[in-house]
């Protein structure tokens, strides 16, 4: 129908405001993951329940079950959230210094109380979802750390074609072995010793491709 003279101008209604990303959904996720971290640190994997997480987070249990399904889903999301951070590997100016600083970070994470990181590692042996998420997290961390090896090659510290992944595993494995598998008390000298051993091996060409 055509407007008549004197009628008010016809205007189109404004578009509905777009919902801001995050909002309540992001808040609920943050509350629940904080609760998972606290429950895991206090009670370990065996004491972690959906109802306890919901109660600590102040979220209805139906919401937790609907979004995460089970304990494995909670753990997987907690690990995936950890991999979505902006962490960057150390840059001290030398490969040995970088590896030492990295090992010190790992040792701190494994010995901080409450023991959330060791509990997550233990949970990965009990939950396939947590195991897959943990593999994704470790692969992400090792990929980010490749820059340390690349910088060392460019500085002339290492032979060309040094392969980062096996070098990084060699450098960090002793820390996990002593603290997680053997359960020995933290050794303040271990991070530097493991870094020194890996650096010497890398300089000798132990990790060159081919």
PDB file of C-alpha atoms in Angstrom:
ATOM      1  CA  UNK A   1       0.000   0.000   0.000  1.00  0.00           C
ATOM      2  CA  UNK A   2       1.410   3.383  -1.078  1.00  0.00           C
ATOM      3  CA  UNK A   3       1.803   6.032   1.659  1.00  0.00           C
ATOM      4  CA  UNK A   4      -0.440   9.094   1.436  1.00  0.00           C
ATOM      5  CA  UNK A   5       0.704  12.674   1.675  1.00  0.00           C
ATOM      6  CA  UNK A   6       1.026  13.630   5.300  1.00  0.00           C
ATOM      7  CA  UNK A   7       1.548  10.099   6.547  1.00  0.00           C
ATOM      8  CA  UNK A   8       4.646   9.628   8.728  1.00  0.00           C
ATOM      9  CA  UNK A   9       7.629   8.301   6.817  1.00  0.00           C
ATOM     10  CA  UNK A  10       7.931   4.547   6.692  1.00  0.00           C
ATOM     11  CA  UNK A  11      11.120   3.286   8.313  1.00  0.00           C
ATOM     12  CA  UNK A  12      12.512  -0.191   8.551  1.00  0.00           C
ATOM     13  CA  UNK A  13      13.046  -1.509  12.072  1.00  0.00           C
ATOM     14  CA  UNK A  14      16.675  -1.630  13.161  1.00  0.00           C
ATOM     15  CA  UNK A  15      18.447  -4.953  13.109  1.00  0.00           C
ATOM     16  CA  UNK A  16      18.342  -6.701  16.468  1.00  0.00           C
ATOM     17  CA  UNK A  17      21.547  -6.155  18.431  1.00  0.00           C
ATOM     18  CA  UNK A  18      24.090  -8.881  17.932  1.00  0.00           C
ATOM     19  CA  UNK A  19      24.888 -10.942  20.966  1.00  0.00           C
ATOM     20  CA  UNK A  20      28.323 -10.317  22.293  1.00  0.00           C
ATOM     21  CA  UNK A  21      30.591 -13.335  22.080  1.00  0.00           C
ATOM     22  CA  UNK A  22      30.958 -15.131  25.346  1.00  0.00           C
ATOM     23  CA  UNK A  23      28.460 -13.684  27.768  1.00  0.00           C
ATOM     24  CA  UNK A  24      26.706 -16.071  30.103  1.00  0.00           C
ATOM     25  CA  UNK A  25      27.969 -19.160  28.267  1.00  0.00           C
ATOM     26  CA  UNK A  26      31.580 -18.098  28.736  1.00  0.00           C
ATOM     27  CA  UNK A  27      30.969 -17.278  32.408  1.00  0.00           C
ATOM     28  CA  UNK A  28      29.396 -20.669  33.054  1.00  0.00           C
ATOM     29  CA  UNK A  29      32.293 -22.431  31.340  1.00  0.00           C
ATOM     30  CA  UNK A  30      34.841 -20.474  33.371  1.00  0.00           C
ATOM     31  CA  UNK A  31      33.004 -21.225  36.632  1.00  0.00           C
ATOM     32  CA  UNK A  32      32.751 -24.925  35.835  1.00  0.00           C
ATOM     33  CA  UNK A  33      36.377 -25.301  34.739  1.00  0.00           C
ATOM     34  CA  UNK A  34      37.555 -23.474  37.860  1.00  0.00           C
ATOM     35  CA  UNK A  35      35.486 -25.909  39.903  1.00  0.00           C
ATOM     36  CA  UNK A  36      36.972 -28.893  38.022  1.00  0.00           C
ATOM     37  CA  UNK A  37      40.476 -27.634  38.738  1.00  0.00           C
ATOM     38  CA  UNK A  38      39.729 -27.172  42.441  1.00  0.00           C
ATOM     39  CA  UNK A  39      37.949 -30.513  42.835  1.00  0.00           C
ATOM     40  CA  UNK A  40      40.710 -32.333  40.981  1.00  0.00           C
ATOM     41  CA  UNK A  41      43.392 -30.721  43.109  1.00  0.00           C
ATOM     42  CA  UNK A  42      41.587 -31.560  46.345  1.00  0.00           C
ATOM     43  CA  UNK A  43      40.187 -35.020  45.611  1.00  0.00           C
ATOM     44  CA  UNK A  44      41.999 -36.365  42.526  1.00  0.00           C
ATOM     45  CA  UNK A  45      40.380 -38.171  39.634  1.00  0.00           C
ATOM     46  CA  UNK A  46      38.580 -40.735  41.788  1.00  0.00           C
ATOM     47  CA  UNK A  47      36.895 -38.016  43.826  1.00  0.00           C
ATOM     48  CA  UNK A  48      35.845 -35.916  40.838  1.00  0.00           C
ATOM     49  CA  UNK A  49      32.081 -36.034  40.235  1.00  0.00           C
ATOM     50  CA  UNK A  50      29.717 -34.073  38.049  1.00  0.00           C
ATOM     51  CA  UNK A  51      27.496 -33.166  41.000  1.00  0.00           C
ATOM     52  CA  UNK A  52      30.399 -31.879  43.084  1.00  0.00           C
ATOM     53  CA  UNK A  53      31.605 -29.724  40.198  1.00  0.00           C
ATOM     54  CA  UNK A  54      28.116 -28.315  39.635  1.00  0.00           C
ATOM     55  CA  UNK A  55      27.718 -27.516  43.325  1.00  0.00           C
ATOM     56  CA  UNK A  56      31.106 -25.814  43.609  1.00  0.00           C
ATOM     57  CA  UNK A  57      30.539 -23.844  40.416  1.00  0.00           C
ATOM     58  CA  UNK A  58      27.040 -22.757  41.467  1.00  0.00           C
ATOM     59  CA  UNK A  59      25.636 -24.140  38.216  1.00  0.00           C
ATOM     60  CA  UNK A  60      22.624 -26.417  37.831  1.00  0.00           C
ATOM     61  CA  UNK A  61      23.709 -30.020  37.495  1.00  0.00           C
ATOM     62  CA  UNK A  62      21.557 -30.440  34.371  1.00  0.00           C
ATOM     63  CA  UNK A  63      23.616 -27.749  32.644  1.00  0.00           C
ATOM     64  CA  UNK A  64      26.860 -29.541  33.473  1.00  0.00           C
ATOM     65  CA  UNK A  65      25.570 -32.916  32.274  1.00  0.00           C
ATOM     66  CA  UNK A  66      24.076 -31.431  29.109  1.00  0.00           C
ATOM     67  CA  UNK A  67      27.223 -29.572  28.052  1.00  0.00           C
ATOM     68  CA  UNK A  68      30.037 -31.860  29.245  1.00  0.00           C
ATOM     69  CA  UNK A  69      28.371 -35.267  29.432  1.00  0.00           C
ATOM     70  CA  UNK A  70      30.685 -36.879  31.966  1.00  0.00           C
ATOM     71  CA  UNK A  71      33.908 -36.426  33.915  1.00  0.00           C
ATOM     72  CA  UNK A  72      35.977 -37.199  30.814  1.00  0.00           C
ATOM     73  CA  UNK A  73      34.313 -34.322  28.993  1.00  0.00           C
ATOM     74  CA  UNK A  74      35.100 -31.959  31.868  1.00  0.00           C
ATOM     75  CA  UNK A  75      38.759 -32.966  31.913  1.00  0.00           C
ATOM     76  CA  UNK A  76      39.083 -32.717  28.138  1.00  0.00           C
ATOM     77  CA  UNK A  77      37.624 -29.210  28.140  1.00  0.00           C
ATOM     78  CA  UNK A  78      39.927 -28.160  30.980  1.00  0.00           C
ATOM     79  CA  UNK A  79      42.947 -29.336  28.981  1.00  0.00           C
ATOM     80  CA  UNK A  80      41.689 -27.733  25.767  1.00  0.00           C
ATOM     81  CA  UNK A  81      41.208 -24.455  27.636  1.00  0.00           C
ATOM     82  CA  UNK A  82      44.818 -24.653  28.821  1.00  0.00           C
ATOM     83  CA  UNK A  83      45.944 -25.030  25.202  1.00  0.00           C
ATOM     84  CA  UNK A  84      44.060 -21.892  24.163  1.00  0.00           C
ATOM     85  CA  UNK A  85      46.294 -19.546  26.140  1.00  0.00           C
ATOM     86  CA  UNK A  86      48.977 -17.170  24.841  1.00  0.00           C
ATOM     87  CA  UNK A  87      51.934 -18.921  26.488  1.00  0.00           C
ATOM     88  CA  UNK A  88      55.250 -18.529  24.703  1.00  0.00           C
ATOM     89  CA  UNK A  89      58.482 -20.478  25.318  1.00  0.00           C
ATOM     90  CA  UNK A  90      61.415 -18.823  27.106  1.00  0.00           C
ATOM     91  CA  UNK A  91      63.881 -16.730  25.136  1.00  0.00           C
ATOM     92  CA  UNK A  92      67.091 -16.350  27.148  1.00  0.00           C
ATOM     93  CA  UNK A  93      69.546 -15.972  24.275  1.00  0.00           C
ATOM     94  CA  UNK A  94      70.879 -19.533  24.282  1.00  0.00           C
ATOM     95  CA  UNK A  95      69.410 -22.986  23.737  1.00  0.00           C
ATOM     96  CA  UNK A  96      70.676 -24.304  27.070  1.00  0.00           C
ATOM     97  CA  UNK A  97      69.206 -21.317  28.869  1.00  0.00           C
ATOM     98  CA  UNK A  98      65.872 -21.714  27.079  1.00  0.00           C
ATOM     99  CA  UNK A  99      65.663 -25.427  27.904  1.00  0.00           C
ATOM    100  CA  UNK A 100      66.627 -24.807  31.517  1.00  0.00           C
ATOM    101  CA  UNK A 101      63.926 -22.162  31.898  1.00  0.00           C
ATOM    102  CA  UNK A 102      61.390 -24.464  30.235  1.00  0.00           C
ATOM    103  CA  UNK A 103      62.272 -27.322  32.582  1.00  0.00           C
ATOM    104  CA  UNK A 104      61.972 -25.009  35.575  1.00  0.00           C
ATOM    105  CA  UNK A 105      58.441 -24.084  34.449  1.00  0.00           C
ATOM    106  CA  UNK A 106      57.572 -27.764  34.092  1.00  0.00           C
ATOM    107  CA  UNK A 107      58.984 -28.620  37.503  1.00  0.00           C
ATOM    108  CA  UNK A 108      57.018 -25.785  39.096  1.00  0.00           C
ATOM    109  CA  UNK A 109      53.790 -26.935  37.427  1.00  0.00           C
ATOM    110  CA  UNK A 110      54.329 -30.511  38.601  1.00  0.00           C
ATOM    111  CA  UNK A 111      55.084 -29.571  42.204  1.00  0.00           C
ATOM    112  CA  UNK A 112      52.644 -26.714  42.806  1.00  0.00           C
ATOM    113  CA  UNK A 113      49.945 -27.404  45.389  1.00  0.00           C
ATOM    114  CA  UNK A 114      47.208 -28.416  44.940  1.00  0.00           C
ATOM    115  CA  UNK A 115      48.662 -30.963  42.471  1.00  0.00           C
ATOM    116  CA  UNK A 116      46.351 -30.278  39.527  1.00  0.00           C
ATOM    117  CA  UNK A 117      48.819 -31.083  36.731  1.00  0.00           C
ATOM    118  CA  UNK A 118      49.854 -34.494  38.149  1.00  0.00           C
ATOM    119  CA  UNK A 119      46.167 -35.264  38.697  1.00  0.00           C
ATOM    120  CA  UNK A 120      45.412 -34.455  35.056  1.00  0.00           C
ATOM    121  CA  UNK A 121      48.259 -36.693  33.907  1.00  0.00           C
ATOM    122  CA  UNK A 122      46.933 -39.512  36.092  1.00  0.00           C
ATOM    123  CA  UNK A 123      43.413 -38.940  34.776  1.00  0.00           C
ATOM    124  CA  UNK A 124      44.630 -39.345  31.199  1.00  0.00           C
ATOM    125  CA  UNK A 125      45.288 -43.019  31.966  1.00  0.00           C
ATOM    126  CA  UNK A 126      41.679 -43.459  33.063  1.00  0.00           C
ATOM    127  CA  UNK A 127      39.768 -41.374  30.525  1.00  0.00           C
ATOM    128  CA  UNK A 128      40.229 -41.618  26.769  1.00  0.00           C
ATOM    129  CA  UNK A 129      38.789 -38.122  26.295  1.00  0.00           C
ATOM    130  CA  UNK A 130      41.300 -36.706  28.761  1.00  0.00           C
ATOM    131  CA  UNK A 131      44.105 -38.688  27.095  1.00  0.00           C
ATOM    132  CA  UNK A 132      43.277 -37.272  23.664  1.00  0.00           C
ATOM    133  CA  UNK A 133      43.044 -33.739  25.033  1.00  0.00           C
ATOM    134  CA  UNK A 134      46.344 -34.145  26.859  1.00  0.00           C
ATOM    135  CA  UNK A 135      48.046 -35.297  23.672  1.00  0.00           C
ATOM    136  CA  UNK A 136      46.684 -32.244  21.882  1.00  0.00           C
ATOM    137  CA  UNK A 137      47.997 -29.982  24.643  1.00  0.00           C
ATOM    138  CA  UNK A 138      51.474 -31.516  24.671  1.00  0.00           C
ATOM    139  CA  UNK A 139      51.741 -31.427  20.895  1.00  0.00           C
ATOM    140  CA  UNK A 140      50.740 -27.761  20.988  1.00  0.00           C
ATOM    141  CA  UNK A 141      53.381 -26.992  23.618  1.00  0.00           C
ATOM    142  CA  UNK A 142      56.127 -28.845  21.751  1.00  0.00           C
ATOM    143  CA  UNK A 143      55.137 -27.097  18.522  1.00  0.00           C
ATOM    144  CA  UNK A 144      55.389 -23.708  20.197  1.00  0.00           C
ATOM    145  CA  UNK A 145      58.788 -24.657  21.646  1.00  0.00           C
ATOM    146  CA  UNK A 146      60.210 -25.485  18.215  1.00  0.00           C
ATOM    147  CA  UNK A 147      61.107 -21.818  17.895  1.00  0.00           C
ATOM    148  CA  UNK A 148      63.796 -22.323  20.557  1.00  0.00           C
ATOM    149  CA  UNK A 149      65.562 -24.843  18.335  1.00  0.00           C
ATOM    150  CA  UNK A 150      65.083 -22.700  15.239  1.00  0.00           C
ATOM    151  CA  UNK A 151      66.669 -19.729  16.980  1.00  0.00           C
ATOM    152  CA  UNK A 152      69.602 -21.881  18.119  1.00  0.00           C
ATOM    153  CA  UNK A 153      70.224 -23.062  14.544  1.00  0.00           C
ATOM    154  CA  UNK A 154      70.154 -19.464  13.289  1.00  0.00           C
ATOM    155  CA  UNK A 155      72.634 -18.436  16.006  1.00  0.00           C
ATOM    156  CA  UNK A 156      74.982 -21.217  14.918  1.00  0.00           C
ATOM    157  CA  UNK A 157      74.616 -23.154  18.187  1.00  0.00           C
ATOM    158  CA  UNK A 158      73.267 -26.246  16.435  1.00  0.00           C
ATOM    159  CA  UNK A 159      73.888 -27.987  13.117  1.00  0.00           C
ATOM    160  CA  UNK A 160      71.478 -27.211  10.280  1.00  0.00           C
ATOM    161  CA  UNK A 161      68.522 -29.558   9.923  1.00  0.00           C
ATOM    162  CA  UNK A 162      68.349 -30.248  13.655  1.00  0.00           C
ATOM    163  CA  UNK A 163      64.938 -31.803  14.327  1.00  0.00           C
ATOM    164  CA  UNK A 164      63.184 -29.933  17.163  1.00  0.00           C
ATOM    165  CA  UNK A 165      60.664 -32.477  18.444  1.00  0.00           C
ATOM    166  CA  UNK A 166      63.002 -35.276  19.586  1.00  0.00           C
ATOM    167  CA  UNK A 167      65.421 -32.733  21.038  1.00  0.00           C
ATOM    168  CA  UNK A 168      62.656 -31.140  23.116  1.00  0.00           C
ATOM    169  CA  UNK A 169      61.417 -34.512  24.355  1.00  0.00           C
ATOM    170  CA  UNK A 170      64.949 -35.496  25.370  1.00  0.00           C
ATOM    171  CA  UNK A 171      65.388 -32.228  27.258  1.00  0.00           C
ATOM    172  CA  UNK A 172      62.110 -32.359  29.189  1.00  0.00           C
ATOM    173  CA  UNK A 173      61.599 -36.097  29.730  1.00  0.00           C
ATOM    174  CA  UNK A 174      63.902 -36.394  32.794  1.00  0.00           C
ATOM    175  CA  UNK A 175      61.783 -33.878  34.716  1.00  0.00           C
ATOM    176  CA  UNK A 176      58.575 -35.834  34.061  1.00  0.00           C
ATOM    177  CA  UNK A 177      60.330 -39.133  34.747  1.00  0.00           C
ATOM    178  CA  UNK A 178      61.659 -38.125  38.148  1.00  0.00           C
ATOM    179  CA  UNK A 179      58.619 -36.224  39.400  1.00  0.00           C
ATOM    180  CA  UNK A 180      55.750 -38.229  37.887  1.00  0.00           C
ATOM    181  CA  UNK A 181      57.026 -41.786  37.467  1.00  0.00           C
ATOM    182  CA  UNK A 182      59.552 -42.049  40.285  1.00  0.00           C
ATOM    183  CA  UNK A 183      57.903 -39.570  42.624  1.00  0.00           C
ATOM    184  CA  UNK A 184      61.232 -38.169  43.763  1.00  0.00           C
ATOM    185  CA  UNK A 185      61.391 -34.790  45.524  1.00  0.00           C
ATOM    186  CA  UNK A 186      62.041 -31.838  43.217  1.00  0.00           C
ATOM    187  CA  UNK A 187      65.748 -31.331  42.526  1.00  0.00           C
ATOM    188  CA  UNK A 188      66.709 -27.684  41.903  1.00  0.00           C
ATOM    189  CA  UNK A 189      69.620 -28.858  39.721  1.00  0.00           C
ATOM    190  CA  UNK A 190      67.626 -31.247  37.516  1.00  0.00           C
ATOM    191  CA  UNK A 191      66.204 -28.671  35.035  1.00  0.00           C
ATOM    192  CA  UNK A 192      69.672 -27.385  34.160  1.00  0.00           C
ATOM    193  CA  UNK A 193      71.260 -30.851  34.066  1.00  0.00           C
ATOM    194  CA  UNK A 194      68.641 -32.197  31.658  1.00  0.00           C
ATOM    195  CA  UNK A 195      68.939 -29.088  29.488  1.00  0.00           C
ATOM    196  CA  UNK A 196      72.729 -29.371  29.406  1.00  0.00           C
ATOM    197  CA  UNK A 197      72.642 -33.029  28.386  1.00  0.00           C
ATOM    198  CA  UNK A 198      70.175 -32.392  25.560  1.00  0.00           C
ATOM    199  CA  UNK A 199      72.130 -29.365  24.338  1.00  0.00           C
ATOM    200  CA  UNK A 200      75.419 -31.289  24.190  1.00  0.00           C
ATOM    201  CA  UNK A 201      73.744 -34.116  22.285  1.00  0.00           C
ATOM    202  CA  UNK A 202      72.173 -31.669  19.856  1.00  0.00           C
ATOM    203  CA  UNK A 203      75.465 -29.899  19.210  1.00  0.00           C
ATOM    204  CA  UNK A 204      77.024 -33.272  18.420  1.00  0.00           C
ATOM    205  CA  UNK A 205      74.391 -33.846  15.750  1.00  0.00           C
ATOM    206  CA  UNK A 206      72.253 -36.372  17.628  1.00  0.00           C
ATOM    207  CA  UNK A 207      69.042 -34.790  16.346  1.00  0.00           C
ATOM    208  CA  UNK A 208      69.931 -33.865  12.769  1.00  0.00           C
ATOM    209  CA  UNK A 209      67.511 -35.146  10.167  1.00  0.00           C
ATOM    210  CA  UNK A 210      68.899 -38.040   8.138  1.00  0.00           C
TER     211      UNK A 210
END
